[in-house]
Amino acid sequence: EVQLVESGGGLVKPGGSLRLSCAASGFTFSSYSMNWVRQAPGKGLEWVSSISSSSSYIYYADSVKGRFTISRDNAKNSLYLQMNSLRAEDTAVYYCARESSLGYCSGGSCYFSYLDYWGQGTLVTVSS
Amino acid sequence: EIVLTQSPGTLSLSPGERATLSCRASQSVSSSYLAWYQQKPGQAPRLLIYGASSRATGIPDRFSGSGSGTDFTLTISRLEPEDFAVYYCQQYGSSQRTFGQGTKVEIK
């Protein structure tokens, strides 16, 4: 059974930093691209970032570019999101999501895919 | 960035009725790389439809997706009590993946 379990959320002051983790199990983690998606309280879903299986291809939403860093450790079956210079508008539940096996990156290009499994999310609150 | 606009914002229907949800893209979505997700309160989103019209594993056949280019539709043929939720479309044809703002299907 595919499982994705996020951790690391909490309360942080504006300008602060936080590192989220996502522990994956039930599938060959190293074969899949992974994503972070967030949802502000009472709002819709916002795609944040993605990383290919080998970490060679990384993408960010414009809203977080330069402040957030996605990474992964395939030996530990773990995905991370380092969030720096946090703002009030970063307050959200952050979901880790697996990209289906139909997505792949090769020769400088990526073919993206839908998100077939999601974790339950971890809440990040940015407030003074 | 491809902007997805969902309509209506809220759909008030009774169990057994048909629901038709729209997702319009600001530019053509390549290869119909369009997915639909369902989200219930306090839960993570669940994949319903991918490739505009393919049902995900375990999704009942009362859910169907259609469309191409810039206009996509999710149809629920006969609403069951468990179908009242928020539905999001998402395009994954470009590096900047985007979601629509959601359509809430509520009990009338």
PDB file of N, CA, C and O in Angstrom, chain A residues 20-87:
ATOM      1  N   LEU A  20      10.135  20.735   5.754  1.00  0.00           N
ATOM      2  CA  LEU A  20       9.132  19.680   5.740  1.00  0.00           C
ATOM      3  C   LEU A  20       9.748  18.385   5.220  1.00  0.00           C
ATOM      4  O   LEU A  20      10.637  18.415   4.361  1.00  0.00           O
ATOM      5  N   SER A  21       9.236  17.275   5.723  1.00  0.00           N
ATOM      6  CA  SER A  21       9.663  15.965   5.257  1.00  0.00           C
ATOM      7  C   SER A  21       8.450  15.143   4.842  1.00  0.00           C
ATOM      8  O   SER A  21       7.339  15.368   5.338  1.00  0.00           O
ATOM      9  N   CYS A  22       8.677  14.212   3.944  1.00  0.00           N
ATOM     10  CA  CYS A  22       7.625  13.290   3.514  1.00  0.00           C
ATOM     11  C   CYS A  22       8.253  11.905   3.438  1.00  0.00           C
ATOM     12  O   CYS A  22       9.173  11.685   2.642  1.00  0.00           O
ATOM     13  N   ALA A  23       7.779  10.998   4.271  1.00  0.00           N
ATOM     14  CA  ALA A  23       8.275   9.624   4.275  1.00  0.00           C
ATOM     15  C   ALA A  23       7.392   8.770   3.388  1.00  0.00           C
ATOM     16  O   ALA A  23       6.170   8.730   3.584  1.00  0.00           O
ATOM     17  N   ALA A  24       8.012   8.109   2.429  1.00  0.00           N
ATOM     18  CA  ALA A  24       7.268   7.303   1.463  1.00  0.00           C
ATOM     19  C   ALA A  24       7.478   5.816   1.719  1.00  0.00           C
ATOM     20  O   ALA A  24       8.576   5.391   2.115  1.00  0.00           O
ATOM     21  N   SER A  25       6.444   5.038   1.472  1.00  0.00           N
ATOM     22  CA  SER A  25       6.543   3.583   1.591  1.00  0.00           C
ATOM     23  C   SER A  25       5.518   2.928   0.687  1.00  0.00           C
ATOM     24  O   SER A  25       4.571   3.569   0.225  1.00  0.00           O
ATOM     25  N   GLY A  26       5.743   1.644   0.398  1.00  0.00           N
ATOM     26  CA  GLY A  26       4.792   0.881  -0.394  1.00  0.00           C
ATOM     27  C   GLY A  26       5.014   0.951  -1.891  1.00  0.00           C
ATOM     28  O   GLY A  26       4.215   0.410  -2.655  1.00  0.00           O
ATOM     29  N   PHE A  27       6.070   1.636  -2.316  1.00  0.00           N
ATOM     30  CA  PHE A  27       6.408   1.691  -3.738  1.00  0.00           C
ATOM     31  C   PHE A  27       7.907   1.995  -3.880  1.00  0.00           C
ATOM     32  O   PHE A  27       8.563   2.352  -2.911  1.00  0.00           O
ATOM     33  N   THR A  28       8.409   1.850  -5.094  1.00  0.00           N
ATOM     34  CA  THR A  28       9.829   2.107  -5.348  1.00  0.00           C
ATOM     35  C   THR A  28      10.023   3.610  -5.503  1.00  0.00           C
ATOM     36  O   THR A  28       9.908   4.177  -6.604  1.00  0.00           O
ATOM     37  N   PHE A  29      10.312   4.261  -4.391  1.00  0.00           N
ATOM     38  CA  PHE A  29      10.381   5.729  -4.328  1.00  0.00           C
ATOM     39  C   PHE A  29      11.316   6.294  -5.394  1.00  0.00           C
ATOM     40  O   PHE A  29      10.982   7.303  -6.033  1.00  0.00           O
ATOM     41  N   SER A  30      12.420   5.669  -5.614  1.00  0.00           N
ATOM     42  CA  SER A  30      13.445   6.200  -6.512  1.00  0.00           C
ATOM     43  C   SER A  30      13.010   6.218  -7.979  1.00  0.00           C
ATOM     44  O   SER A  30      13.726   6.754  -8.828  1.00  0.00           O
ATOM     45  N   SER A  31      11.865   5.643  -8.286  1.00  0.00           N
ATOM     46  CA  SER A  31      11.390   5.578  -9.671  1.00  0.00           C
ATOM     47  C   SER A  31      10.368   6.654 -10.013  1.00  0.00           C
ATOM     48  O   SER A  31       9.915   6.727 -11.161  1.00  0.00           O
ATOM     49  N   TYR A  32       9.983   7.452  -9.057  1.00  0.00           N
ATOM     50  CA  TYR A  32       8.885   8.393  -9.263  1.00  0.00           C
ATOM     51  C   TYR A  32       9.283   9.835  -9.014  1.00  0.00           C
ATOM     52  O   TYR A  32      10.016  10.142  -8.069  1.00  0.00           O
ATOM     53  N   SER A  33       8.755  10.742  -9.846  1.00  0.00           N
ATOM     54  CA  SER A  33       8.817  12.165  -9.536  1.00  0.00           C
ATOM     55  C   SER A  33       7.867  12.444  -8.384  1.00  0.00           C
ATOM     56  O   SER A  33       6.840  11.772  -8.243  1.00  0.00           O
ATOM     57  N   MET A  34       8.207  13.439  -7.593  1.00  0.00           N
ATOM     58  CA  MET A  34       7.410  13.791  -6.436  1.00  0.00           C
ATOM     59  C   MET A  34       7.095  15.283  -6.448  1.00  0.00           C
ATOM     60  O   MET A  34       7.823  16.083  -7.051  1.00  0.00           O
ATOM     61  N   ASN A  35       6.024  15.645  -5.787  1.00  0.00           N
ATOM     62  CA  ASN A  35       5.547  17.022  -5.789  1.00  0.00           C
ATOM     63  C   ASN A  35       5.158  17.479  -4.381  1.00  0.00           C
ATOM     64  O   ASN A  35       4.822  16.651  -3.524  1.00  0.00           O
ATOM     65  N   TRP A  36       5.165  18.788  -4.196  1.00  0.00           N
ATOM     66  CA  TRP A  36       4.541  19.427  -3.042  1.00  0.00           C
ATOM     67  C   TRP A  36       3.399  20.302  -3.567  1.00  0.00           C
ATOM     68  O   TRP A  36       3.565  21.041  -4.537  1.00  0.00           O
ATOM     69  N   VAL A  37       2.260  20.204  -2.902  1.00  0.00           N
ATOM     70  CA  VAL A  37       1.080  21.011  -3.207  1.00  0.00           C
ATOM     71  C   VAL A  37       0.591  21.589  -1.883  1.00  0.00           C
ATOM     72  O   VAL A  37       0.615  20.903  -0.866  1.00  0.00           O
ATOM     73  N   ARG A  38       0.166  22.827  -1.886  1.00  0.00           N
ATOM     74  CA  ARG A  38      -0.308  23.436  -0.636  1.00  0.00           C
ATOM     75  C   ARG A  38      -1.728  23.952  -0.779  1.00  0.00           C
ATOM     76  O   ARG A  38      -2.240  24.150  -1.884  1.00  0.00           O
ATOM     77  N   GLN A  39      -2.339  24.166   0.389  1.00  0.00           N
ATOM     78  CA  GLN A  39      -3.722  24.652   0.436  1.00  0.00           C
ATOM     79  C   GLN A  39      -3.860  25.583   1.627  1.00  0.00           C
ATOM     80  O   GLN A  39      -3.808  25.145   2.775  1.00  0.00           O
ATOM     81  N   ALA A  40      -4.013  26.864   1.335  1.00  0.00           N
ATOM     82  CA  ALA A  40      -4.247  27.843   2.398  1.00  0.00           C
ATOM     83  C   ALA A  40      -5.602  27.580   3.050  1.00  0.00           C
ATOM     84  O   ALA A  40      -6.496  27.015   2.403  1.00  0.00           O
ATOM     85  N   PRO A  41      -5.775  27.955   4.297  1.00  0.00           N
ATOM     86  CA  PRO A  41      -7.035  27.679   5.000  1.00  0.00           C
ATOM     87  C   PRO A  41      -8.247  28.186   4.243  1.00  0.00           C
ATOM     88  O   PRO A  41      -8.324  29.369   3.875  1.00  0.00           O
ATOM     89  N   GLY A  42      -9.165  27.279   3.942  1.00  0.00           N
ATOM     90  CA  GLY A  42     -10.396  27.647   3.250  1.00  0.00           C
ATOM     91  C   GLY A  42     -10.235  27.965   1.780  1.00  0.00           C
ATOM     92  O   GLY A  42     -11.188  28.422   1.139  1.00  0.00           O
ATOM     93  N   LYS A  43      -9.057  27.718   1.236  1.00  0.00           N
ATOM     94  CA  LYS A  43      -8.784  28.060  -0.167  1.00  0.00           C
ATOM     95  C   LYS A  43      -8.548  26.809  -1.009  1.00  0.00           C
ATOM     96  O   LYS A  43      -8.669  25.684  -0.528  1.00  0.00           O
ATOM     97  N   GLY A  44      -8.208  27.032  -2.271  1.00  0.00           N
ATOM     98  CA  GLY A  44      -7.986  25.933  -3.193  1.00  0.00           C
ATOM     99  C   GLY A  44      -6.566  25.396  -3.157  1.00  0.00           C
ATOM    100  O   GLY A  44      -5.739  25.809  -2.344  1.00  0.00           O
ATOM    101  N   LEU A  45      -6.297  24.473  -4.061  1.00  0.00           N
ATOM    102  CA  LEU A  45      -4.997  23.835  -4.141  1.00  0.00           C
ATOM    103  C   LEU A  45      -4.029  24.671  -4.973  1.00  0.00           C
ATOM    104  O   LEU A  45      -4.418  25.272  -5.977  1.00  0.00           O
ATOM    105  N   GLU A  46      -2.774  24.700  -4.551  1.00  0.00           N
ATOM    106  CA  GLU A  46      -1.724  25.406  -5.292  1.00  0.00           C
ATOM    107  C   GLU A  46      -0.515  24.492  -5.429  1.00  0.00           C
ATOM    108  O   GLU A  46       0.059  24.072  -4.413  1.00  0.00           O
ATOM    109  N   TRP A  47      -0.122  24.195  -6.651  1.00  0.00           N
ATOM    110  CA  TRP A  47       1.083  23.421  -6.881  1.00  0.00           C
ATOM    111  C   TRP A  47       2.297  24.252  -6.465  1.00  0.00           C
ATOM    112  O   TRP A  47       2.376  25.451  -6.771  1.00  0.00           O
ATOM    113  N   VAL A  48       3.241  23.625  -5.764  1.00  0.00           N
ATOM    114  CA  VAL A  48       4.397  24.337  -5.226  1.00  0.00           C
ATOM    115  C   VAL A  48       5.694  23.974  -5.954  1.00  0.00           C
ATOM    116  O   VAL A  48       6.443  24.861  -6.373  1.00  0.00           O
ATOM    117  N   SER A  49       5.960  22.667  -6.069  1.00  0.00           N
ATOM    118  CA  SER A  49       7.248  22.263  -6.604  1.00  0.00           C
ATOM    119  C   SER A  49       7.224  20.795  -6.992  1.00  0.00           C
ATOM    120  O   SER A  49       6.395  20.025  -6.497  1.00  0.00           O
ATOM    121  N   SER A  50       8.138  20.421  -7.889  1.00  0.00           N
ATOM    122  CA  SER A  50       8.297  19.012  -8.251  1.00  0.00           C
ATOM    123  C   SER A  50       9.769  18.694  -8.431  1.00  0.00           C
ATOM    124  O   SER A  50      10.590  19.574  -8.722  1.00  0.00           O
ATOM    125  N   ILE A  51      10.080  17.417  -8.267  1.00  0.00           N
ATOM    126  CA  ILE A  51      11.453  16.932  -8.423  1.00  0.00           C
ATOM    127  C   ILE A  51      11.403  15.578  -9.115  1.00  0.00           C
ATOM    128  O   ILE A  51      10.568  14.727  -8.772  1.00  0.00           O
ATOM    129  N   SER A  52      12.264  15.396 -10.095  1.00  0.00           N
ATOM    130  CA  SER A  52      12.279  14.135 -10.821  1.00  0.00           C
ATOM    131  C   SER A  52      12.902  13.035  -9.961  1.00  0.00           C
ATOM    132  O   SER A  52      13.487  13.301  -8.911  1.00  0.00           O
ATOM    133  N   SER A  53      12.805  11.821 -10.446  1.00  0.00           N
ATOM    134  CA  SER A  53      13.245  10.663  -9.668  1.00  0.00           C
ATOM    135  C   SER A  53      14.720  10.735  -9.275  1.00  0.00           C
ATOM    136  O   SER A  53      15.094  10.316  -8.176  1.00  0.00           O
ATOM    137  N   SER A  54      15.546  11.296 -10.154  1.00  0.00           N
ATOM    138  CA  SER A  54      16.986  11.355  -9.889  1.00  0.00           C
ATOM    139  C   SER A  54      17.432  12.725  -9.392  1.00  0.00           C
ATOM    140  O   SER A  54      18.621  12.980  -9.256  1.00  0.00           O
ATOM    141  N   SER A  55      16.461  13.600  -9.148  1.00  0.00           N
ATOM    142  CA  SER A  55      16.717  14.982  -8.695  1.00  0.00           C
ATOM    143  C   SER A  55      17.326  15.868  -9.778  1.00  0.00           C
ATOM    144  O   SER A  55      17.747  16.988  -9.489  1.00  0.00           O
ATOM    145  N   SER A  56      17.336  15.399 -11.010  1.00  0.00           N
ATOM    146  CA  SER A  56      17.968  16.177 -12.085  1.00  0.00           C
ATOM    147  C   SER A  56      17.085  17.316 -12.579  1.00  0.00           C
ATOM    148  O   SER A  56      17.587  18.286 -13.144  1.00  0.00           O
ATOM    149  N   TYR A  57      15.789  17.173 -12.427  1.00  0.00           N
ATOM    150  CA  TYR A  57      14.855  18.179 -12.937  1.00  0.00           C
ATOM    151  C   TYR A  57      13.987  18.673 -11.776  1.00  0.00           C
ATOM    152  O   TYR A  57      13.278  17.894 -11.152  1.00  0.00           O
ATOM    153  N   ILE A  58      14.087  19.947 -11.517  1.00  0.00           N
ATOM    154  CA  ILE A  58      13.370  20.552 -10.396  1.00  0.00           C
ATOM    155  C   ILE A  58      12.617  21.770 -10.902  1.00  0.00           C
ATOM    156  O   ILE A  58      13.148  22.563 -11.700  1.00  0.00           O
ATOM    157  N   TYR A  59      11.378  21.924 -10.452  1.00  0.00           N
ATOM    158  CA  TYR A  59      10.534  23.045 -10.867  1.00  0.00           C
ATOM    159  C   TYR A  59       9.849  23.651  -9.649  1.00  0.00           C
ATOM    160  O   TYR A  59       9.531  22.945  -8.695  1.00  0.00           O
ATOM    161  N   TYR A  60       9.604  24.960  -9.741  1.00  0.00           N
ATOM    162  CA  TYR A  60       8.939  25.687  -8.662  1.00  0.00           C
ATOM    163  C   TYR A  60       7.852  26.590  -9.216  1.00  0.00           C
ATOM    164  O   TYR A  60       7.963  27.117 -10.320  1.00  0.00           O
ATOM    165  N   ALA A  61       6.826  26.802  -8.413  1.00  0.00           N
ATOM    166  CA  ALA A  61       5.867  27.865  -8.709  1.00  0.00           C
ATOM    167  C   ALA A  61       6.566  29.204  -8.519  1.00  0.00           C
ATOM    168  O   ALA A  61       7.465  29.332  -7.671  1.00  0.00           O
ATOM    169  N   ASP A  62       6.150  30.186  -9.287  1.00  0.00           N
ATOM    170  CA  ASP A  62       6.762  31.513  -9.187  1.00  0.00           C
ATOM    171  C   ASP A  62       6.644  32.078  -7.768  1.00  0.00           C
ATOM    172  O   ASP A  62       7.518  32.821  -7.320  1.00  0.00           O
ATOM    173  N   SER A  63       5.575  31.723  -7.072  1.00  0.00           N
ATOM    174  CA  SER A  63       5.311  32.271  -5.742  1.00  0.00           C
ATOM    175  C   SER A  63       6.333  31.830  -4.698  1.00  0.00           C
ATOM    176  O   SER A  63       6.437  32.452  -3.637  1.00  0.00           O
ATOM    177  N   VAL A  64       7.078  30.766  -4.968  1.00  0.00           N
ATOM    178  CA  VAL A  64       8.031  30.265  -3.977  1.00  0.00           C
ATOM    179  C   VAL A  64       9.467  30.222  -4.512  1.00  0.00           C
ATOM    180  O   VAL A  64      10.401  29.918  -3.749  1.00  0.00           O
ATOM    181  N   LYS A  65       9.644  30.510  -5.783  1.00  0.00           N
ATOM    182  CA  LYS A  65      10.968  30.418  -6.399  1.00  0.00           C
ATOM    183  C   LYS A  65      11.947  31.333  -5.687  1.00  0.00           C
ATOM    184  O   LYS A  65      11.637  32.486  -5.393  1.00  0.00           O
ATOM    185  N   GLY A  66      13.119  30.806  -5.375  1.00  0.00           N
ATOM    186  CA  GLY A  66      14.138  31.585  -4.686  1.00  0.00           C
ATOM    187  C   GLY A  66      14.040  31.519  -3.173  1.00  0.00           C
ATOM    188  O   GLY A  66      14.962  31.943  -2.466  1.00  0.00           O
ATOM    189  N   ARG A  67      12.928  31.009  -2.661  1.00  0.00           N
ATOM    190  CA  ARG A  67      12.742  30.905  -1.205  1.00  0.00           C
ATOM    191  C   ARG A  67      12.644  29.458  -0.745  1.00  0.00           C
ATOM    192  O   ARG A  67      13.055  29.123   0.366  1.00  0.00           O
ATOM    193  N   PHE A  68      12.058  28.602  -1.576  1.00  0.00           N
ATOM    194  CA  PHE A  68      11.869  27.195  -1.218  1.00  0.00           C
ATOM    195  C   PHE A  68      12.826  26.333  -2.024  1.00  0.00           C
ATOM    196  O   PHE A  68      13.147  26.640  -3.172  1.00  0.00           O
ATOM    197  N   THR A  69      13.258  25.216  -1.416  1.00  0.00           N
ATOM    198  CA  THR A  69      14.119  24.256  -2.096  1.00  0.00           C
ATOM    199  C   THR A  69      13.581  22.848  -1.877  1.00  0.00           C
ATOM    200  O   THR A  69      13.428  22.417  -0.730  1.00  0.00           O
ATOM    201  N   ILE A  70      13.300  22.166  -2.960  1.00  0.00           N
ATOM    202  CA  ILE A  70      12.850  20.785  -2.886  1.00  0.00           C
ATOM    203  C   ILE A  70      14.066  19.867  -3.038  1.00  0.00           C
ATOM    204  O   ILE A  70      15.015  20.184  -3.768  1.00  0.00           O
ATOM    205  N   SER A  71      14.035  18.757  -2.323  1.00  0.00           N
ATOM    206  CA  SER A  71      15.111  17.767  -2.449  1.00  0.00           C
ATOM    207  C   SER A  71      14.570  16.402  -2.061  1.00  0.00           C
ATOM    208  O   SER A  71      13.443  16.285  -1.560  1.00  0.00           O
ATOM    209  N   ARG A  72      15.363  15.393  -2.291  1.00  0.00           N
ATOM    210  CA  ARG A  72      14.957  14.037  -1.941  1.00  0.00           C
ATOM    211  C   ARG A  72      16.172  13.205  -1.599  1.00  0.00           C
ATOM    212  O   ARG A  72      17.291  13.509  -2.023  1.00  0.00           O
ATOM    213  N   ASP A  73      15.929  12.143  -0.835  1.00  0.00           N
ATOM    214  CA  ASP A  73      16.961  11.187  -0.502  1.00  0.00           C
ATOM    215  C   ASP A  73      16.385   9.811  -0.828  1.00  0.00           C
ATOM    216  O   ASP A  73      15.578   9.279  -0.054  1.00  0.00           O
ATOM    217  N   ASN A  74      16.767   9.269  -1.965  1.00  0.00           N
ATOM    218  CA  ASN A  74      16.187   7.998  -2.394  1.00  0.00           C
ATOM    219  C   ASN A  74      16.599   6.844  -1.486  1.00  0.00           C
ATOM    220  O   ASN A  74      15.858   5.862  -1.360  1.00  0.00           O
ATOM    221  N   ALA A  75      17.732   6.951  -0.848  1.00  0.00           N
ATOM    222  CA  ALA A  75      18.171   5.896   0.082  1.00  0.00           C
ATOM    223  C   ALA A  75      17.281   5.863   1.325  1.00  0.00           C
ATOM    224  O   ALA A  75      17.111   4.810   1.941  1.00  0.00           O
ATOM    225  N   LYS A  76      16.706   7.004   1.664  1.00  0.00           N
ATOM    226  CA  LYS A  76      15.846   7.095   2.849  1.00  0.00           C
ATOM    227  C   LYS A  76      14.369   7.150   2.487  1.00  0.00           C
ATOM    228  O   LYS A  76      13.519   7.339   3.359  1.00  0.00           O
ATOM    229  N   ASN A  77      14.061   7.027   1.188  1.00  0.00           N
ATOM    230  CA  ASN A  77      12.656   7.114   0.735  1.00  0.00           C
ATOM    231  C   ASN A  77      11.970   8.373   1.261  1.00  0.00           C
ATOM    232  O   ASN A  77      10.840   8.321   1.751  1.00  0.00           O
ATOM    233  N   SER A  78      12.667   9.476   1.152  1.00  0.00           N
ATOM    234  CA  SER A  78      12.162  10.706   1.732  1.00  0.00           C
ATOM    235  C   SER A  78      12.241  11.892   0.776  1.00  0.00           C
ATOM    236  O   SER A  78      13.185  12.010  -0.006  1.00  0.00           O
ATOM    237  N   LEU A  79      11.242  12.744   0.888  1.00  0.00           N
ATOM    238  CA  LEU A  79      11.140  13.991   0.127  1.00  0.00           C
ATOM    239  C   LEU A  79      11.180  15.140   1.125  1.00  0.00           C
ATOM    240  O   LEU A  79      10.651  15.011   2.235  1.00  0.00           O
ATOM    241  N   TYR A  80      11.782  16.260   0.720  1.00  0.00           N
ATOM    242  CA  TYR A  80      11.913  17.399   1.625  1.00  0.00           C
ATOM    243  C   TYR A  80      11.499  18.695   0.935  1.00  0.00           C
ATOM    244  O   TYR A  80      11.521  18.808  -0.291  1.00  0.00           O
ATOM    245  N   LEU A  81      11.128  19.662   1.767  1.00  0.00           N
ATOM    246  CA  LEU A  81      10.895  21.012   1.281  1.00  0.00           C
ATOM    247  C   LEU A  81      11.487  21.969   2.308  1.00  0.00           C
ATOM    248  O   LEU A  81      10.965  22.083   3.419  1.00  0.00           O
ATOM    249  N   GLN A  82      12.574  22.630   1.933  1.00  0.00           N
ATOM    250  CA  GLN A  82      13.188  23.642   2.778  1.00  0.00           C
ATOM    251  C   GLN A  82      12.542  24.978   2.442  1.00  0.00           C
ATOM    252  O   GLN A  82      12.594  25.419   1.282  1.00  0.00           O
ATOM    253  N   MET A  83      11.921  25.583   3.443  1.00  0.00           N
ATOM    254  CA  MET A  83      11.205  26.835   3.226  1.00  0.00           C
ATOM    255  C   MET A  83      11.891  27.949   3.995  1.00  0.00           C
ATOM    256  O   MET A  83      11.978  27.889   5.235  1.00  0.00           O
ATOM    257  N   ASN A  84      12.400  28.944   3.280  1.00  0.00           N
ATOM    258  CA  ASN A  84      13.069  30.085   3.886  1.00  0.00           C
ATOM    259  C   ASN A  84      12.289  31.364   3.612  1.00  0.00           C
ATOM    260  O   ASN A  84      11.398  31.383   2.746  1.00  0.00           O
ATOM    261  N   SER A  85      12.632  32.403   4.336  1.00  0.00           N
ATOM    262  CA  SER A  85      11.984  33.715   4.160  1.00  0.00           C
ATOM    263  C   SER A  85      10.468  33.585   4.125  1.00  0.00           C
ATOM    264  O   SER A  85       9.800  34.118   3.229  1.00  0.00           O
ATOM    265  N   LEU A  86       9.941  32.879   5.086  1.00  0.00           N
ATOM    266  CA  LEU A  86       8.502  32.587   5.080  1.00  0.00           C
ATOM    267  C   LEU A  86       7.664  33.839   5.286  1.00  0.00           C
ATOM    268  O   LEU A  86       8.052  34.765   6.019  1.00  0.00           O
ATOM    269  N   ARG A  87       6.520  33.851   4.636  1.00  0.00           N
ATOM    270  CA  ARG A  87       5.578  34.971   4.677  1.00  0.00           C
ATOM    271  C   ARG A  87       4.234  34.465   5.198  1.00  0.00           C
ATOM    272  O   ARG A  87       3.945  33.270   5.142  1.00  0.00           O
TER     273      ARG A  87
END
